[in-house]
mmCIF file of C-alpha atoms and ligand atoms in Angstrom:
data_model
loop_
_atom_site.group_PDB
_atom_site.id
_atom_site.type_symbol
_atom_site.label_atom_id
_atom_site.label_comp_id
_atom_site.label_asym_id
_atom_site.label_seq_id
_atom_site.Cartn_x
_atom_site.Cartn_y
_atom_site.Cartn_z
ATOM 1 C CA MET M 136 119.383 130.854 108.793
ATOM 2 C CA LYS M 137 121.056 134.126 108.382
ATOM 3 C CA THR M 138 122.117 134.154 104.978
ATOM 4 C CA GLY M 139 124.017 137.441 103.791
ATOM 5 C CA ILE M 140 122.405 138.162 99.027
ATOM 6 C CA PHE M 141 125.081 139.772 96.550
ATOM 7 C CA GLY M 142 124.170 141.959 94.527
ATOM 8 C CA GLY M 143 126.738 142.763 91.704
ATOM 9 C CA THR M 144 126.823 142.088 87.817
ATOM 10 C CA PHE M 145 130.349 139.753 88.465
ATOM 11 C CA ASN M 146 131.308 141.547 84.879
ATOM 12 C CA PRO M 147 133.836 139.163 85.849
ATOM 13 C CA ILE M 148 133.778 138.239 89.590
ATOM 14 C CA HIS M 149 137.845 139.524 91.020
ATOM 15 C CA ILE M 150 138.569 138.418 94.096
ATOM 16 C CA ALA M 151 137.784 140.871 96.403
ATOM 17 C CA HIS M 152 133.954 140.287 95.212
ATOM 18 C CA LEU M 153 134.448 136.428 97.224
ATOM 19 C CA ARG M 154 136.837 137.817 100.387
ATOM 20 C CA ILE M 155 134.005 140.981 100.794
ATOM 21 C CA ALA M 156 132.146 137.413 101.115
ATOM 22 C CA GLU M 157 134.029 135.441 103.116
ATOM 23 C CA GLU M 158 134.889 138.688 105.190
ATOM 24 C CA ILE M 159 131.075 139.413 106.411
ATOM 25 C CA ARG M 160 130.099 135.986 106.782
ATOM 26 C CA ASP M 161 132.581 135.142 109.155
ATOM 27 C CA THR M 162 132.548 139.047 110.297
ATOM 28 C CA LEU M 163 129.012 138.434 111.188
ATOM 29 C CA GLY M 164 128.577 134.765 111.128
ATOM 30 C CA LEU M 165 126.472 134.281 108.073
ATOM 31 C CA ALA M 166 125.195 130.866 107.163
ATOM 32 C CA ARG M 167 125.473 131.108 103.910
ATOM 33 C CA VAL M 168 126.382 134.010 101.022
ATOM 34 C CA ILE M 169 124.085 134.078 97.538
ATOM 35 C CA PHE M 170 124.788 135.441 94.727
ATOM 36 C CA VAL M 171 123.061 137.235 92.164
ATOM 37 C CA PRO M 172 124.056 138.160 89.129
ATOM 38 C CA ALA M 173 121.970 141.457 87.763
ATOM 39 C CA SER M 174 119.881 140.108 84.445
ATOM 40 C CA VAL M 175 119.248 143.508 84.034
ATOM 41 C CA PRO M 176 121.672 146.169 85.906
ATOM 42 C CA PRO M 177 119.611 149.369 87.142
ATOM 43 C CA HIS M 178 122.085 151.687 87.992
ATOM 44 C CA LYS M 179 125.141 150.904 85.321
ATOM 45 C CA GLU M 180 125.076 149.509 81.574
ATOM 46 C CA LEU M 181 126.568 146.518 81.408
ATOM 47 C CA ALA M 182 130.428 146.835 79.905
ATOM 48 C CA ASP M 183 130.279 144.870 76.939
ATOM 49 C CA ASN M 184 127.015 143.349 76.991
ATOM 50 C CA LEU M 185 127.979 140.587 78.698
ATOM 51 C CA PRO M 186 125.114 137.639 77.820
ATOM 52 C CA PHE M 187 123.942 136.865 81.960
ATOM 53 C CA GLU M 188 125.272 133.105 81.673
ATOM 54 C CA HIS M 189 128.441 134.074 81.385
ATOM 55 C CA ARG M 190 128.357 136.162 84.581
ATOM 56 C CA PHE M 191 126.850 133.279 86.001
ATOM 57 C CA ARG M 192 128.557 130.690 84.556
ATOM 58 C CA MET M 193 131.992 132.976 86.270
ATOM 59 C CA VAL M 194 130.044 133.271 89.720
ATOM 60 C CA GLU M 195 129.536 129.644 89.001
ATOM 61 C CA LEU M 196 133.301 128.825 88.232
ATOM 62 C CA ALA M 197 135.008 130.903 91.308
ATOM 63 C CA ILE M 198 133.154 130.357 94.210
ATOM 64 C CA GLY M 199 133.234 126.656 92.900
ATOM 65 C CA THR M 200 133.389 124.014 96.180
ATOM 66 C CA ASN M 201 132.567 126.418 99.096
ATOM 67 C CA PRO M 202 130.253 125.439 101.167
ATOM 68 C CA HIS M 203 129.131 128.751 102.272
ATOM 69 C CA PHE M 204 128.553 129.516 99.026
ATOM 70 C CA THR M 205 126.278 129.796 96.526
ATOM 71 C CA VAL M 206 125.381 130.998 93.390
ATOM 72 C CA SER M 207 121.585 132.354 92.203
ATOM 73 C CA ASP M 208 119.704 133.411 88.821
ATOM 74 C CA ILE M 209 116.395 134.839 90.942
ATOM 75 C CA GLU M 210 116.880 137.745 88.414
ATOM 76 C CA ALA M 211 117.469 136.229 85.344
ATOM 77 C CA LYS M 212 113.707 134.461 85.169
ATOM 78 C CA ARG M 213 112.741 137.735 86.359
ATOM 79 C CA GLU M 214 111.319 140.615 83.145
ATOM 80 C CA GLY M 215 112.741 144.067 82.913
ATOM 81 C CA LYS M 216 116.216 145.674 84.983
ATOM 82 C CA SER M 217 117.033 143.738 88.336
ATOM 83 C CA TYR M 218 115.769 145.733 91.384
ATOM 84 C CA SER M 219 117.024 144.774 94.130
ATOM 85 C CA ILE M 220 113.841 145.849 96.369
ATOM 86 C CA ASP M 221 112.133 142.345 94.326
ATOM 87 C CA THR M 222 115.106 140.136 94.891
ATOM 88 C CA ILE M 223 114.992 140.852 98.137
ATOM 89 C CA ARG M 224 110.800 140.288 98.139
ATOM 90 C CA ARG M 225 111.488 136.699 96.407
ATOM 91 C CA PHE M 226 113.602 135.660 98.877
ATOM 92 C CA ARG M 227 111.866 136.660 101.477
ATOM 93 C CA ARG M 228 109.028 134.652 100.074
ATOM 94 C CA LEU M 229 111.344 131.752 99.519
ATOM 95 C CA TYR M 230 112.866 130.955 102.982
ATOM 96 C CA PRO M 231 110.566 133.001 105.658
ATOM 97 C CA ASP M 232 112.419 131.610 108.691
ATOM 98 C CA ASP M 233 116.347 133.160 106.719
ATOM 99 C CA GLU M 234 117.932 136.267 108.198
ATOM 100 C CA PHE M 235 118.403 138.416 105.188
ATOM 101 C CA TYR M 236 121.916 140.861 105.250
ATOM 102 C CA PHE M 237 122.349 142.318 101.989
ATOM 103 C CA ILE M 238 125.988 143.049 100.903
ATOM 104 C CA MET M 239 127.921 145.687 98.871
ATOM 105 C CA GLY M 240 130.475 147.990 98.995
ATOM 106 C CA SER M 241 130.989 151.057 100.831
ATOM 107 C CA ASP M 242 130.932 152.863 96.819
ATOM 108 C CA THR M 243 127.780 150.848 96.130
ATOM 109 C CA PHE M 244 126.496 152.916 99.842
ATOM 110 C CA VAL M 245 127.065 156.346 99.378
ATOM 111 C CA ASP M 246 124.457 155.566 96.213
ATOM 112 C CA PHE M 247 121.983 153.897 97.985
ATOM 113 C CA GLY M 248 119.574 156.452 97.882
ATOM 114 C CA SER M 249 118.584 156.024 94.116
ATOM 115 C CA TRP M 250 117.882 153.249 94.413
ATOM 116 C CA LYS M 251 114.169 151.810 93.842
ATOM 117 C CA GLN M 252 112.433 151.247 98.085
ATOM 118 C CA TYR M 253 115.544 151.773 99.809
ATOM 119 C CA GLY M 254 113.380 153.152 102.536
ATOM 120 C CA ALA M 255 112.287 149.117 101.934
ATOM 121 C CA ILE M 256 115.062 147.667 101.951
ATOM 122 C CA PHE M 257 116.163 148.703 104.849
ATOM 123 C CA CYS M 258 112.136 147.519 106.461
ATOM 124 C CA CYS M 259 112.914 143.782 104.640
ATOM 125 C CA CYS M 260 117.012 143.110 105.709
ATOM 126 C CA ASN M 261 120.285 144.019 107.244
ATOM 127 C CA ILE M 262 122.533 146.121 104.614
ATOM 128 C CA VAL M 263 126.172 145.440 104.909
ATOM 129 C CA ALA M 264 128.492 147.627 103.791
ATOM 130 C CA ILE M 265 132.191 147.499 103.129
ATOM 131 C CA THR M 266 134.636 149.219 102.608
ATOM 132 C CA ARG M 267 136.024 149.657 99.543
ATOM 133 C CA PRO M 268 139.556 151.824 98.280
ATOM 134 C CA GLY M 269 138.809 155.671 96.707
ATOM 135 C CA ALA M 270 134.845 155.621 98.393
ATOM 136 C CA VAL M 271 135.494 155.898 101.983
ATOM 137 C CA VAL M 272 132.346 156.650 104.350
ATOM 138 C CA PRO M 273 133.059 159.207 106.418
ATOM 139 C CA HIS M 274 129.976 159.063 108.859
ATOM 140 C CA LEU M 275 127.609 155.936 108.471
ATOM 141 C CA VAL M 276 125.170 158.862 109.291
ATOM 142 C CA GLU M 277 125.802 161.317 106.860
ATOM 143 C CA ALA M 278 125.929 159.051 104.471
ATOM 144 C CA LEU M 279 122.000 157.214 104.856
ATOM 145 C CA PRO M 280 119.749 158.677 102.586
ATOM 146 C CA VAL M 281 118.446 162.292 104.457
ATOM 147 C CA ASP M 282 114.523 160.919 103.504
ATOM 148 C CA VAL M 283 115.279 157.802 106.483
ATOM 149 C CA ALA M 284 118.409 158.937 108.818
ATOM 150 C CA GLY M 285 115.769 159.784 110.527
ATOM 151 C CA GLU M 286 114.459 155.969 111.098
ATOM 152 C CA PHE M 287 117.818 155.298 112.671
ATOM 153 C CA CYS M 288 119.291 154.686 116.080
ATOM 154 C CA TYR M 289 123.566 155.518 115.915
ATOM 155 C CA TYR M 290 125.519 152.385 118.234
ATOM 156 C CA GLU M 291 128.668 154.294 117.818
ATOM 157 C CA ASN M 292 131.331 150.935 119.721
ATOM 158 C CA GLU M 293 129.527 148.667 116.745
ATOM 159 C CA ASN M 294 129.635 151.173 114.512
ATOM 160 C CA ARG M 295 126.340 149.883 113.056
ATOM 161 C CA LEU M 296 122.464 151.837 112.830
ATOM 162 C CA SER M 297 118.801 149.996 114.176
ATOM 163 C CA HIS M 298 116.006 150.891 111.504
ATOM 164 C CA THR M 299 112.222 150.984 113.157
ATOM 165 C CA SER M 300 111.524 148.334 111.980
ATOM 166 C CA GLY M 301 114.582 145.689 114.148
ATOM 167 C CA ASN M 302 116.646 145.718 111.170
ATOM 168 C CA SER M 303 120.542 146.805 110.724
ATOM 169 C CA VAL M 304 122.937 149.002 109.086
ATOM 170 C CA PHE M 305 127.019 147.114 109.266
ATOM 171 C CA TYR M 306 129.539 148.869 107.898
ATOM 172 C CA VAL M 307 132.539 146.877 107.702
ATOM 173 C CA ALA M 308 136.373 147.497 107.613
ATOM 174 C CA GLY M 309 137.397 144.399 105.468
ATOM 175 C CA THR M 310 141.192 144.088 103.503
ATOM 176 C CA GLN M 311 141.268 147.010 100.668
ATOM 177 C CA LEU M 312 141.436 145.318 97.907
ATOM 178 C CA ASP M 313 142.179 147.310 95.139
ATOM 179 C CA VAL M 314 140.574 145.617 92.366
ATOM 180 C CA SER M 315 137.440 146.132 90.104
ATOM 181 C CA SER M 316 135.926 144.989 86.998
ATOM 182 C CA THR M 317 136.211 147.386 84.678
ATOM 183 C CA CYS M 318 140.506 147.256 85.565
ATOM 184 C CA LEU M 319 139.989 143.649 84.172
ATOM 185 C CA ARG M 320 138.139 144.094 80.972
ATOM 186 C CA ASP M 321 141.372 146.697 80.268
ATOM 187 C CA MET M 322 143.822 144.786 81.407
ATOM 188 C CA ILE M 323 142.388 142.281 79.023
ATOM 189 C CA LYS M 324 141.905 144.298 75.605
ATOM 190 C CA ALA M 325 144.926 145.029 76.254
ATOM 191 C CA GLY M 326 146.528 141.571 76.509
ATOM 192 C CA ARG M 327 147.299 141.133 79.659
ATOM 193 C CA SER M 328 147.598 139.190 82.338
ATOM 194 C CA VAL M 329 145.036 138.993 85.510
ATOM 195 C CA ARG M 330 146.142 135.874 87.275
ATOM 196 C CA TYR M 331 145.441 136.625 90.618
ATOM 197 C CA LEU M 332 142.973 138.944 90.721
ATOM 198 C CA VAL M 333 140.356 136.476 89.374
ATOM 199 C CA SER M 334 140.018 132.791 90.473
ATOM 200 C CA ASP M 335 142.008 129.718 88.255
ATOM 201 C CA GLU M 336 138.754 129.174 86.527
ATOM 202 C CA VAL M 337 137.816 132.476 86.042
ATOM 203 C CA GLU M 338 140.369 133.029 84.564
ATOM 204 C CA LYS M 339 140.497 130.274 82.737
ATOM 205 C CA TYR M 340 136.616 130.049 81.641
ATOM 206 C CA ILE M 341 137.815 134.453 79.911
ATOM 207 C CA LYS M 342 140.189 132.522 77.234
ATOM 208 C CA GLU M 343 138.336 129.640 75.914
ATOM 209 C CA GLN M 344 135.446 132.331 75.522
ATOM 210 C CA ARG M 345 137.303 134.780 73.984
ATOM 211 C CA LEU M 346 135.763 137.683 77.089
ATOM 212 C CA TYR M 347 135.896 141.069 76.554
ATOM 213 C CA LEU M 348 138.768 140.947 73.180
ATOM 214 C CA ASN M 349 136.806 143.035 71.295
ATOM 215 C CA GLY M 350 133.438 144.385 73.220
ATOM 216 C CA ASN M 351 131.979 141.067 73.277
HETATM 217 P P1 LIG I 1452 132.463 147.909 87.327
HETATM 218 O O1 LIG I 1452 133.296 148.061 87.833
HETATM 219 O O2 LIG I 1452 132.064 147.286 86.320
HETATM 220 O O3 LIG I 1452 131.535 148.816 88.321
HETATM 221 P P2 LIG I 1452 132.680 146.469 90.086
HETATM 222 O O4 LIG I 1452 134.007 145.879 90.223
HETATM 223 O O5 LIG I 1452 132.139 147.104 91.652
HETATM 224 O O6 LIG I 1452 132.782 146.562 88.696
HETATM 225 P P3 LIG I 1452 129.986 144.838 90.956
HETATM 226 O O7 LIG I 1452 129.698 143.177 89.965
HETATM 227 O O8 LIG I 1452 129.372 145.652 90.173
HETATM 228 O O9 LIG I 1452 131.896 145.260 90.423
HETATM 229 O O10 LIG I 1452 130.582 144.659 91.924
HETATM 230 C C1 LIG I 1452 129.235 144.759 93.474
HETATM 231 C C2 LIG I 1452 130.198 144.405 94.415
HETATM 232 O O11 LIG I 1452 130.344 144.548 95.046
HETATM 233 C C3 LIG I 1452 129.172 145.959 94.492
HETATM 234 O O12 LIG I 1452 128.395 146.421 95.649
HETATM 235 C C4 LIG I 1452 131.128 146.688 94.567
HETATM 236 O O13 LIG I 1452 130.305 147.780 95.870
HETATM 237 C C5 LIG I 1452 130.807 145.856 95.612
HETATM 238 N N1 LIG I 1452 133.201 145.742 94.765
HETATM 239 C C6 LIG I 1452 133.444 145.269 93.494
HETATM 240 N N2 LIG I 1452 134.803 145.490 94.273
HETATM 241 C C7 LIG I 1452 135.405 145.774 95.172
HETATM 242 C C8 LIG I 1452 136.276 145.764 96.011
HETATM 243 N N3 LIG I 1452 137.200 145.749 94.618
HETATM 244 N N4 LIG I 1452 136.377 146.981 97.394
HETATM 245 C C9 LIG I 1452 134.835 146.676 98.068
HETATM 246 N N5 LIG I 1452 133.917 146.281 97.576
HETATM 247 C C10 LIG I 1452 133.657 145.914 95.939
#
């Protein structure tokens, strides 16, 4: 089965997250996308210190009954920082017959060289980067960490890199939605409406739980 793994802080999950997952699922013919909220994000401060449970619940509410989407608490079950290499290896052990596609925005991909064991990640699974407004990737090869660039072969007509492991790096030109969790948190703090930028269920949950109002 072709399985997408979509990691993020989801603080909160917004419409661009959902649309990215859907566009990549559709483009690459994935059977499912597993959303994986980070417990302790290694690459950024967790804004408002929002506990994993709230972020996980909002993902659950956002994906609703979509049969192709699920959410995993795999990173909450591990101590310490939530490194993606550990998550991918765990999924590979859990589902040995699956072919994995690790999903990220282009802003994350250009920073990939700072990730723990990024070279091993290329060996373990496919990577799918999708365009994010403000994070232009001029050429896929140039966005690769320099020390591993020689391990790839570029297929221009597919905008795909093929790795020596047999895995690929795909670059998908998605719908550009200029939405971020940062912007949503700021809007909520300012008393502004976030309707239609998050799902109705997520909006309701944020209000009920009074999230993001006082740095909680
Ligand atoms: P924050 O504003 O708190 O930094 P975020 O909006 O970037 O959060 P994350 O949960 O950190 O959301 O993102 C998870 C993944 O989704 C990352 O790989 C990120 O690049 C990608 N992503 C988030 N928003 C977009 C968007 N609007 N377009 C494309 N990719 C996105």
